[in-house]
PDB file of C-alpha atoms in Angstrom:
ATOM      1  CA  MET A   1      -1.487 150.739-147.048  1.00  0.00           C
ATOM      2  CA  PRO A   2      -4.814 152.331-148.094  1.00  0.00           C
ATOM      3  CA  GLU A   3      -6.701 149.854-150.286  1.00  0.00           C
ATOM      4  CA  LEU A   4      -9.798 150.234-152.452  1.00  0.00           C
ATOM      5  CA  PRO A   5     -12.296 150.762-149.573  1.00  0.00           C
ATOM      6  CA  GLU A   6     -10.061 153.378-147.959  1.00  0.00           C
ATOM      7  CA  VAL A   7      -9.484 155.211-151.249  1.00  0.00           C
ATOM      8  CA  GLU A   8     -13.198 155.104-152.104  1.00  0.00           C
ATOM      9  CA  THR A   9     -13.965 156.455-148.627  1.00  0.00           C
ATOM     10  CA  VAL A  10     -11.613 159.368-149.265  1.00  0.00           C
ATOM     11  CA  ARG A  11     -13.155 159.949-152.706  1.00  0.00           C
ATOM     12  CA  ARG A  12     -16.655 160.159-151.256  1.00  0.00           C
ATOM     13  CA  GLY A  13     -15.452 162.447-148.500  1.00  0.00           C
ATOM     14  CA  ILE A  14     -13.700 165.019-150.673  1.00  0.00           C
ATOM     15  CA  GLU A  15     -15.930 165.033-153.761  1.00  0.00           C
ATOM     16  CA  PRO A  16     -18.735 167.283-152.399  1.00  0.00           C
ATOM     17  CA  HIS A  17     -16.157 169.853-151.282  1.00  0.00           C
ATOM     18  CA  LEU A  18     -14.179 169.944-154.542  1.00  0.00           C
ATOM     19  CA  VAL A  19     -16.614 169.742-157.459  1.00  0.00           C
ATOM     20  CA  GLY A  20     -17.360 173.217-158.775  1.00  0.00           C
ATOM     21  CA  ARG A  21     -14.639 174.824-156.660  1.00  0.00           C
ATOM     22  CA  GLN A  22     -11.827 176.858-158.170  1.00  0.00           C
ATOM     23  CA  ILE A  23      -8.142 176.495-157.305  1.00  0.00           C
ATOM     24  CA  HIS A  24      -6.452 179.732-156.311  1.00  0.00           C
ATOM     25  CA  THR A  25      -3.132 178.554-154.812  1.00  0.00           C
ATOM     26  CA  VAL A  26      -0.974 175.412-154.945  1.00  0.00           C
ATOM     27  CA  ILE A  27       1.840 174.927-152.435  1.00  0.00           C
ATOM     28  CA  VAL A  28       4.439 172.163-152.815  1.00  0.00           C
ATOM     29  CA  ARG A  29       6.570 171.809-149.681  1.00  0.00           C
ATOM     30  CA  GLU A  30       8.227 168.535-150.630  1.00  0.00           C
ATOM     31  CA  SER A  31       8.213 167.299-154.230  1.00  0.00           C
ATOM     32  CA  ARG A  32      10.280 164.147-153.660  1.00  0.00           C
ATOM     33  CA  LEU A  33       7.597 161.486-153.435  1.00  0.00           C
ATOM     34  CA  ARG A  34       7.628 158.120-155.225  1.00  0.00           C
ATOM     35  CA  TRP A  35       7.985 160.246-158.333  1.00  0.00           C
ATOM     36  CA  PRO A  36       8.636 164.005-158.167  1.00  0.00           C
ATOM     37  CA  ILE A  37       5.535 166.181-158.036  1.00  0.00           C
ATOM     38  CA  PRO A  38       5.432 168.175-161.309  1.00  0.00           C
ATOM     39  CA  LEU A  39       6.360 171.652-160.104  1.00  0.00           C
ATOM     40  CA  PHE A  40       4.525 173.293-163.018  1.00  0.00           C
ATOM     41  CA  LEU A  41       1.311 172.406-161.174  1.00  0.00           C
ATOM     42  CA  THR A  42       1.912 175.346-158.836  1.00  0.00           C
ATOM     43  CA  GLN A  43       1.132 177.612-161.794  1.00  0.00           C
ATOM     44  CA  ASN A  44      -0.926 175.489-164.192  1.00  0.00           C
ATOM     45  CA  LEU A  45      -3.636 174.558-161.685  1.00  0.00           C
ATOM     46  CA  ILE A  46      -4.373 178.119-160.601  1.00  0.00           C
ATOM     47  CA  GLY A  47      -7.767 179.215-161.906  1.00  0.00           C
ATOM     48  CA  GLN A  48      -8.871 175.719-162.866  1.00  0.00           C
ATOM     49  CA  SER A  49     -11.993 174.183-161.326  1.00  0.00           C
ATOM     50  CA  PHE A  50     -12.687 170.638-160.208  1.00  0.00           C
ATOM     51  CA  LEU A  51     -15.265 168.922-162.409  1.00  0.00           C
ATOM     52  CA  ALA A  52     -15.417 165.451-160.815  1.00  0.00           C
ATOM     53  CA  VAL A  53     -13.604 163.147-158.413  1.00  0.00           C
ATOM     54  CA  GLY A  54     -13.206 159.581-159.636  1.00  0.00           C
ATOM     55  CA  ARG A  55     -11.301 156.470-158.698  1.00  0.00           C
ATOM     56  CA  ARG A  56      -9.522 153.727-160.624  1.00  0.00           C
ATOM     57  CA  GLY A  57      -8.329 150.951-158.351  1.00  0.00           C
ATOM     58  CA  LYS A  58      -6.299 152.670-155.630  1.00  0.00           C
ATOM     59  CA  TYR A  59      -5.829 155.856-157.666  1.00  0.00           C
ATOM     60  CA  LEU A  60      -7.874 158.997-157.078  1.00  0.00           C
ATOM     61  CA  LEU A  61      -8.679 160.980-160.218  1.00  0.00           C
ATOM     62  CA  LEU A  62      -9.329 164.678-159.675  1.00  0.00           C
ATOM     63  CA  ASN A  63     -10.733 165.907-162.988  1.00  0.00           C
ATOM     64  CA  CYS A  64     -10.009 169.582-163.581  1.00  0.00           C
ATOM     65  CA  THR A  65     -10.869 172.015-166.332  1.00  0.00           C
ATOM     66  CA  GLN A  66      -7.724 171.237-168.340  1.00  0.00           C
ATOM     67  CA  GLY A  67      -6.699 167.761-167.186  1.00  0.00           C
ATOM     68  CA  THR A  68      -6.613 165.277-164.315  1.00  0.00           C
ATOM     69  CA  ILE A  69      -4.593 165.068-161.119  1.00  0.00           C
ATOM     70  CA  ILE A  70      -3.821 161.414-160.306  1.00  0.00           C
ATOM     71  CA  PHE A  71      -3.189 160.716-156.619  1.00  0.00           C
ATOM     72  CA  HIS A  72      -1.859 157.486-155.115  1.00  0.00           C
ATOM     73  CA  LEU A  73      -1.721 157.417-151.317  1.00  0.00           C
ATOM     74  CA  GLY A  74       1.171 154.951-151.173  1.00  0.00           C
ATOM     75  CA  MET A  75       1.857 153.215-147.861  1.00  0.00           C
ATOM     76  CA  SER A  76       0.959 155.995-145.463  1.00  0.00           C
ATOM     77  CA  GLY A  77      -0.532 158.893-147.403  1.00  0.00           C
ATOM     78  CA  SER A  78      -3.741 160.760-146.637  1.00  0.00           C
ATOM     79  CA  LEU A  79      -5.816 163.499-148.229  1.00  0.00           C
ATOM     80  CA  ARG A  80      -7.628 165.764-145.814  1.00  0.00           C
ATOM     81  CA  LEU A  81      -9.790 168.825-146.081  1.00  0.00           C
ATOM     82  CA  VAL A  82      -8.783 171.617-143.721  1.00  0.00           C
ATOM     83  CA  THR A  83      -9.344 175.366-143.602  1.00  0.00           C
ATOM     84  CA  ASN A  84      -6.927 177.493-145.603  1.00  0.00           C
ATOM     85  CA  ASN A  85      -5.374 178.960-142.469  1.00  0.00           C
ATOM     86  CA  THR A  86      -4.626 175.579-140.816  1.00  0.00           C
ATOM     87  CA  PRO A  87      -0.862 175.498-140.136  1.00  0.00           C
ATOM     88  CA  PRO A  88       0.961 172.687-141.956  1.00  0.00           C
ATOM     89  CA  ALA A  89       2.149 169.730-139.909  1.00  0.00           C
ATOM     90  CA  LYS A  90       5.118 167.475-140.440  1.00  0.00           C
ATOM     91  CA  HIS A  91       4.896 165.527-143.735  1.00  0.00           C
ATOM     92  CA  ASP A  92       2.256 167.869-145.214  1.00  0.00           C
ATOM     93  CA  HIS A  93       3.808 167.916-148.681  1.00  0.00           C
ATOM     94  CA  LEU A  94       1.119 169.488-150.885  1.00  0.00           C
ATOM     95  CA  ASP A  95      -1.712 171.988-150.405  1.00  0.00           C
ATOM     96  CA  ILE A  96      -4.376 172.828-152.981  1.00  0.00           C
ATOM     97  CA  LEU A  97      -6.225 175.910-151.737  1.00  0.00           C
ATOM     98  CA  LEU A  98      -9.762 176.520-152.981  1.00  0.00           C
ATOM     99  CA  ASN A  99     -11.911 179.614-153.378  1.00  0.00           C
ATOM    100  CA  SER A 100     -14.251 178.132-150.762  1.00  0.00           C
ATOM    101  CA  GLY A 101     -11.747 178.709-147.957  1.00  0.00           C
ATOM    102  CA  ARG A 102     -10.927 174.994-147.768  1.00  0.00           C
ATOM    103  CA  CYS A 103      -7.618 173.319-148.505  1.00  0.00           C
ATOM    104  CA  LEU A 104      -6.993 169.829-149.870  1.00  0.00           C
ATOM    105  CA  ARG A 105      -3.859 168.698-148.022  1.00  0.00           C
ATOM    106  CA  PHE A 106      -1.696 165.694-148.898  1.00  0.00           C
ATOM    107  CA  ASN A 107       0.308 164.173-146.052  1.00  0.00           C
ATOM    108  CA  ASP A 108       2.671 161.240-146.572  1.00  0.00           C
ATOM    109  CA  PRO A 109       5.236 160.325-143.882  1.00  0.00           C
ATOM    110  CA  ARG A 110       6.901 157.575-145.935  1.00  0.00           C
ATOM    111  CA  ARG A 111       6.698 159.448-149.257  1.00  0.00           C
ATOM    112  CA  PHE A 112       5.673 156.365-151.255  1.00  0.00           C
ATOM    113  CA  GLY A 113       2.625 158.178-152.609  1.00  0.00           C
ATOM    114  CA  SER A 114       2.493 160.040-155.893  1.00  0.00           C
ATOM    115  CA  VAL A 115       0.913 163.038-157.585  1.00  0.00           C
ATOM    116  CA  SER A 116       0.752 162.935-161.384  1.00  0.00           C
ATOM    117  CA  TRP A 117      -0.889 165.059-164.067  1.00  0.00           C
ATOM    118  CA  THR A 118      -2.323 164.230-167.468  1.00  0.00           C
ATOM    119  CA  GLN A 119      -4.206 166.240-170.068  1.00  0.00           C
ATOM    120  CA  ALA A 120      -5.280 163.072-171.889  1.00  0.00           C
ATOM    121  CA  ASN A 121      -7.967 160.596-170.878  1.00  0.00           C
ATOM    122  CA  PRO A 122      -6.572 159.237-167.572  1.00  0.00           C
ATOM    123  CA  VAL A 123      -7.554 155.652-168.407  1.00  0.00           C
ATOM    124  CA  HIS A 124      -4.720 155.710-170.964  1.00  0.00           C
ATOM    125  CA  HIS A 125      -2.118 156.911-168.449  1.00  0.00           C
ATOM    126  CA  PRO A 126       0.709 154.352-168.019  1.00  0.00           C
ATOM    127  CA  LEU A 127      -0.215 153.880-164.356  1.00  0.00           C
ATOM    128  CA  LEU A 128      -3.829 153.012-165.169  1.00  0.00           C
ATOM    129  CA  GLU A 129      -3.918 151.305-168.560  1.00  0.00           C
ATOM    130  CA  ILE A 130      -2.465 148.045-167.184  1.00  0.00           C
ATOM    131  CA  LEU A 131      -5.139 147.639-164.506  1.00  0.00           C
ATOM    132  CA  GLY A 132      -7.738 144.880-164.454  1.00  0.00           C
ATOM    133  CA  PRO A 133     -11.476 145.455-163.926  1.00  0.00           C
ATOM    134  CA  GLU A 134     -13.021 147.015-160.855  1.00  0.00           C
ATOM    135  CA  PRO A 135     -14.211 144.293-158.426  1.00  0.00           C
ATOM    136  CA  LEU A 136     -17.517 146.043-157.761  1.00  0.00           C
ATOM    137  CA  GLU A 137     -18.471 146.281-161.432  1.00  0.00           C
ATOM    138  CA  SER A 138     -20.548 143.724-163.320  1.00  0.00           C
ATOM    139  CA  LEU A 139     -17.624 142.640-165.536  1.00  0.00           C
ATOM    140  CA  PHE A 140     -16.010 141.088-162.477  1.00  0.00           C
ATOM    141  CA  ASP A 141     -17.668 137.793-161.569  1.00  0.00           C
ATOM    142  CA  GLY A 142     -16.951 134.107-161.095  1.00  0.00           C
ATOM    143  CA  HIS A 143     -16.789 133.445-164.824  1.00  0.00           C
ATOM    144  CA  TYR A 144     -14.123 136.131-165.203  1.00  0.00           C
ATOM    145  CA  LEU A 145     -11.997 134.678-162.389  1.00  0.00           C
ATOM    146  CA  PHE A 146     -12.408 131.132-163.686  1.00  0.00           C
ATOM    147  CA  LYS A 147     -11.409 132.110-167.230  1.00  0.00           C
ATOM    148  CA  HIS A 148      -8.292 134.026-166.180  1.00  0.00           C
ATOM    149  CA  SER A 149      -7.137 131.441-163.645  1.00  0.00           C
ATOM    150  CA  ARG A 150      -6.793 128.511-166.046  1.00  0.00           C
ATOM    151  CA  HIS A 151      -3.311 126.950-166.061  1.00  0.00           C
ATOM    152  CA  ARG A 152      -2.128 129.260-163.273  1.00  0.00           C
ATOM    153  CA  ARG A 153      -0.149 127.601-160.502  1.00  0.00           C
ATOM    154  CA  ALA A 154       0.106 130.647-158.252  1.00  0.00           C
ATOM    155  CA  PRO A 155      -1.807 130.573-154.955  1.00  0.00           C
ATOM    156  CA  VAL A 156      -5.320 131.942-155.328  1.00  0.00           C
ATOM    157  CA  LYS A 157      -4.571 134.700-152.822  1.00  0.00           C
ATOM    158  CA  VAL A 158      -1.697 135.958-154.967  1.00  0.00           C
ATOM    159  CA  PHE A 159      -3.922 135.634-158.040  1.00  0.00           C
ATOM    160  CA  ILE A 160      -6.746 137.851-156.740  1.00  0.00           C
ATOM    161  CA  MET A 161      -4.261 140.442-155.427  1.00  0.00           C
ATOM    162  CA  ASN A 162      -2.701 140.836-158.887  1.00  0.00           C
ATOM    163  CA  HIS A 163      -3.844 144.277-160.070  1.00  0.00           C
ATOM    164  CA  ARG A 164      -3.614 143.148-163.691  1.00  0.00           C
ATOM    165  CA  ILE A 165      -6.323 140.573-162.899  1.00  0.00           C
ATOM    166  CA  VAL A 166      -8.527 142.754-160.714  1.00  0.00           C
ATOM    167  CA  VAL A 167      -7.787 146.031-158.973  1.00  0.00           C
ATOM    168  CA  GLY A 168      -8.000 147.028-155.362  1.00  0.00           C
ATOM    169  CA  ILE A 169      -8.101 143.715-153.484  1.00  0.00           C
ATOM    170  CA  GLY A 170      -5.516 144.311-150.804  1.00  0.00           C
ATOM    171  CA  ASN A 171      -4.177 141.884-148.259  1.00  0.00           C
ATOM    172  CA  ILE A 172      -6.776 142.465-145.565  1.00  0.00           C
ATOM    173  CA  TYR A 173      -9.708 142.030-147.929  1.00  0.00           C
ATOM    174  CA  ALA A 174      -8.207 139.045-149.744  1.00  0.00           C
ATOM    175  CA  ASN A 175      -7.888 137.237-146.399  1.00  0.00           C
ATOM    176  CA  GLU A 176     -11.459 138.047-145.415  1.00  0.00           C
ATOM    177  CA  ALA A 177     -12.995 137.139-148.786  1.00  0.00           C
ATOM    178  CA  LEU A 178     -11.180 133.792-149.018  1.00  0.00           C
ATOM    179  CA  PHE A 179     -12.330 132.909-145.512  1.00  0.00           C
ATOM    180  CA  LEU A 180     -15.963 133.669-146.327  1.00  0.00           C
ATOM    181  CA  ALA A 181     -15.666 131.656-149.547  1.00  0.00           C
ATOM    182  CA  GLY A 182     -14.101 128.686-147.715  1.00  0.00           C
ATOM    183  CA  ILE A 183     -11.032 128.646-149.981  1.00  0.00           C
ATOM    184  CA  HIS A 184      -7.511 128.011-148.685  1.00  0.00           C
ATOM    185  CA  PRO A 185      -5.284 130.963-149.662  1.00  0.00           C
ATOM    186  CA  ARG A 186      -2.483 128.663-150.825  1.00  0.00           C
ATOM    187  CA  ARG A 187      -4.676 126.611-153.155  1.00  0.00           C
ATOM    188  CA  SER A 188      -3.530 126.841-156.780  1.00  0.00           C
ATOM    189  CA  ALA A 189      -5.673 129.316-158.716  1.00  0.00           C
ATOM    190  CA  GLY A 190      -5.912 126.946-161.653  1.00  0.00           C
ATOM    191  CA  ARG A 191      -7.361 124.140-159.507  1.00  0.00           C
ATOM    192  CA  ILE A 192     -10.470 126.017-158.389  1.00  0.00           C
ATOM    193  CA  GLY A 193     -13.745 125.363-160.204  1.00  0.00           C
ATOM    194  CA  LEU A 194     -16.319 127.778-161.555  1.00  0.00           C
ATOM    195  CA  ALA A 195     -18.807 127.367-158.701  1.00  0.00           C
ATOM    196  CA  ARG A 196     -16.197 128.225-156.090  1.00  0.00           C
ATOM    197  CA  TYR A 197     -15.012 131.219-158.097  1.00  0.00           C
ATOM    198  CA  GLN A 198     -18.604 132.415-158.276  1.00  0.00           C
ATOM    199  CA  ARG A 199     -18.746 132.203-154.511  1.00  0.00           C
ATOM    200  CA  LEU A 200     -15.390 134.003-154.202  1.00  0.00           C
ATOM    201  CA  ALA A 201     -16.441 136.842-156.515  1.00  0.00           C
ATOM    202  CA  ASP A 202     -19.555 137.327-154.395  1.00  0.00           C
ATOM    203  CA  THR A 203     -17.617 137.386-151.119  1.00  0.00           C
ATOM    204  CA  ILE A 204     -15.083 139.856-152.545  1.00  0.00           C
ATOM    205  CA  LYS A 205     -17.916 142.216-153.441  1.00  0.00           C
ATOM    206  CA  THR A 206     -19.550 141.750-150.044  1.00  0.00           C
ATOM    207  CA  VAL A 207     -16.347 142.377-148.100  1.00  0.00           C
ATOM    208  CA  LEU A 208     -15.447 145.473-150.122  1.00  0.00           C
ATOM    209  CA  ASP A 209     -18.984 146.882-149.928  1.00  0.00           C
ATOM    210  CA  ASN A 210     -19.097 146.403-146.159  1.00  0.00           C
ATOM    211  CA  ALA A 211     -15.652 147.959-145.757  1.00  0.00           C
ATOM    212  CA  ILE A 212     -16.668 151.025-147.769  1.00  0.00           C
ATOM    213  CA  GLN A 213     -19.817 151.434-145.692  1.00  0.00           C
ATOM    214  CA  ALA A 214     -17.665 151.275-142.546  1.00  0.00           C
ATOM    215  CA  GLY A 215     -15.232 153.884-143.859  1.00  0.00           C
ATOM    216  CA  GLY A 216     -12.369 151.472-144.520  1.00  0.00           C
ATOM    217  CA  THR A 217     -10.006 149.773-142.102  1.00  0.00           C
ATOM    218  CA  THR A 218      -7.651 151.570-139.726  1.00  0.00           C
ATOM    219  CA  LEU A 219      -4.922 149.318-138.375  1.00  0.00           C
ATOM    220  CA  ARG A 220      -2.128 151.881-138.204  1.00  0.00           C
ATOM    221  CA  ASN A 221      -2.432 155.272-139.826  1.00  0.00           C
ATOM    222  CA  PHE A 222      -5.360 155.439-142.263  1.00  0.00           C
ATOM    223  CA  LEU A 223      -7.660 158.402-141.686  1.00  0.00           C
ATOM    224  CA  THR A 224     -10.628 159.551-143.729  1.00  0.00           C
ATOM    225  CA  SER A 225     -10.753 163.005-145.308  1.00  0.00           C
ATOM    226  CA  ASP A 226     -12.191 164.446-142.079  1.00  0.00           C
ATOM    227  CA  GLY A 227      -9.485 162.853-139.925  1.00  0.00           C
ATOM    228  CA  LYS A 228     -11.541 159.945-138.597  1.00  0.00           C
ATOM    229  CA  PRO A 229     -10.450 156.278-138.568  1.00  0.00           C
ATOM    230  CA  GLY A 230     -12.109 153.530-140.600  1.00  0.00           C
ATOM    231  CA  TYR A 231     -14.289 151.170-138.579  1.00  0.00           C
ATOM    232  CA  PHE A 232     -14.229 147.977-140.647  1.00  0.00           C
ATOM    233  CA  VAL A 233     -11.478 146.757-138.311  1.00  0.00           C
ATOM    234  CA  HIS A 234     -14.277 145.824-135.897  1.00  0.00           C
ATOM    235  CA  GLN A 235     -15.831 143.509-138.503  1.00  0.00           C
ATOM    236  CA  LEU A 236     -12.681 141.581-139.406  1.00  0.00           C
ATOM    237  CA  GLN A 237     -13.265 137.872-138.867  1.00  0.00           C
ATOM    238  CA  ILE A 238      -9.844 136.418-139.570  1.00  0.00           C
ATOM    239  CA  TYR A 239      -7.241 139.040-140.443  1.00  0.00           C
ATOM    240  CA  ASN A 240      -4.677 139.662-137.685  1.00  0.00           C
ATOM    241  CA  ARG A 241      -6.262 136.951-135.500  1.00  0.00           C
ATOM    242  CA  ASN A 242      -3.534 134.320-135.480  1.00  0.00           C
ATOM    243  CA  ALA A 243      -4.211 131.573-132.884  1.00  0.00           C
ATOM    244  CA  HIS A 244      -7.666 132.972-132.104  1.00  0.00           C
ATOM    245  CA  PRO A 245     -10.588 130.554-132.520  1.00  0.00           C
ATOM    246  CA  CYS A 246     -12.246 130.509-135.922  1.00  0.00           C
ATOM    247  CA  PRO A 247     -15.588 132.361-135.637  1.00  0.00           C
ATOM    248  CA  VAL A 248     -17.292 129.454-137.433  1.00  0.00           C
ATOM    249  CA  CYS A 249     -15.782 126.241-136.045  1.00  0.00           C
ATOM    250  CA  GLY A 250     -13.495 127.301-133.189  1.00  0.00           C
ATOM    251  CA  THR A 251     -10.297 125.867-134.720  1.00  0.00           C
ATOM    252  CA  PRO A 252      -7.267 128.116-134.050  1.00  0.00           C
ATOM    253  CA  ILE A 253      -6.583 130.443-136.962  1.00  0.00           C
ATOM    254  CA  ARG A 254      -3.216 129.951-138.617  1.00  0.00           C
ATOM    255  CA  LEU A 255      -0.760 132.446-140.074  1.00  0.00           C
ATOM    256  CA  GLU A 256       1.521 131.831-143.074  1.00  0.00           C
ATOM    257  CA  ARG A 257       3.489 134.024-145.449  1.00  0.00           C
ATOM    258  CA  ILE A 258       2.079 133.662-148.956  1.00  0.00           C
ATOM    259  CA  GLY A 259       3.493 135.875-151.656  1.00  0.00           C
ATOM    260  CA  GLN A 260       5.446 137.664-148.899  1.00  0.00           C
ATOM    261  CA  ARG A 261       2.198 138.778-147.271  1.00  0.00           C
ATOM    262  CA  ALA A 262       0.615 137.717-143.988  1.00  0.00           C
ATOM    263  CA  SER A 263      -2.094 135.155-144.728  1.00  0.00           C
ATOM    264  CA  TYR A 264      -4.643 134.061-142.133  1.00  0.00           C
ATOM    265  CA  TYR A 265      -6.881 131.045-142.583  1.00  0.00           C
ATOM    266  CA  CYS A 266      -8.862 128.351-140.803  1.00  0.00           C
ATOM    267  CA  PRO A 267      -7.415 124.907-141.597  1.00  0.00           C
ATOM    268  CA  ARG A 268     -10.837 123.309-141.150  1.00  0.00           C
ATOM    269  CA  CYS A 269     -13.170 125.740-142.932  1.00  0.00           C
ATOM    270  CA  GLN A 270     -10.864 126.594-145.841  1.00  0.00           C
ATOM    271  CA  HIS A 271      -9.670 123.973-148.293  1.00  0.00           C
TER     272      HIS A 271
END
């Protein structure tokens, strides 16, 4: 599933090609995604221009003249820029053709993604208003995590992956950040002190920043807007390395299911 670094990579890739461009055609080949694509977009978007491309958590916000398109890539979705005459492939569900001769194409084999529209401020959309702070913003720090973790018994890994607490920390990046912070993923969130949460907030920011710089992580099907894979997979220290030696102490890395997600940790370095 594309997480925050992958979505931010896509945002940075498509923004220069969309802002200031006018929409002249919208083609919906398959509207049955997680929620149906609003079919009125095929008419309402024509003639509008893109003003900005933003992101909130894992949602892409394409601000247009009269409203905002809200994209979620789901489990397997991708947004790519192709020429207007590029033939559609299997699972190419939506095309937004621009006056520049480019086409923004949404592909989603599993159809868990979504395309929504709002004319109001998108931060008040039901999908977005419940979200916690962005992990790369100043509001998110160790004090914030410490305050919101009090009296919580849930494992810290589940806690930091809760999008109502903080957005965009997916499974891969939660594993990596907890390893760098030396915190066991099963440790109760409410039993971690301020100093360790300060360390964890810092490692979350570091991991996400590095992943964005590397273009995200491609394990299965994530591709950037120009069709290239993300290269952060080569920097992963613990994720998907069950039984491999810990890069710090050499102890075999262990794998458990925590919150129904694969959780990798070093039993010596993380406590």
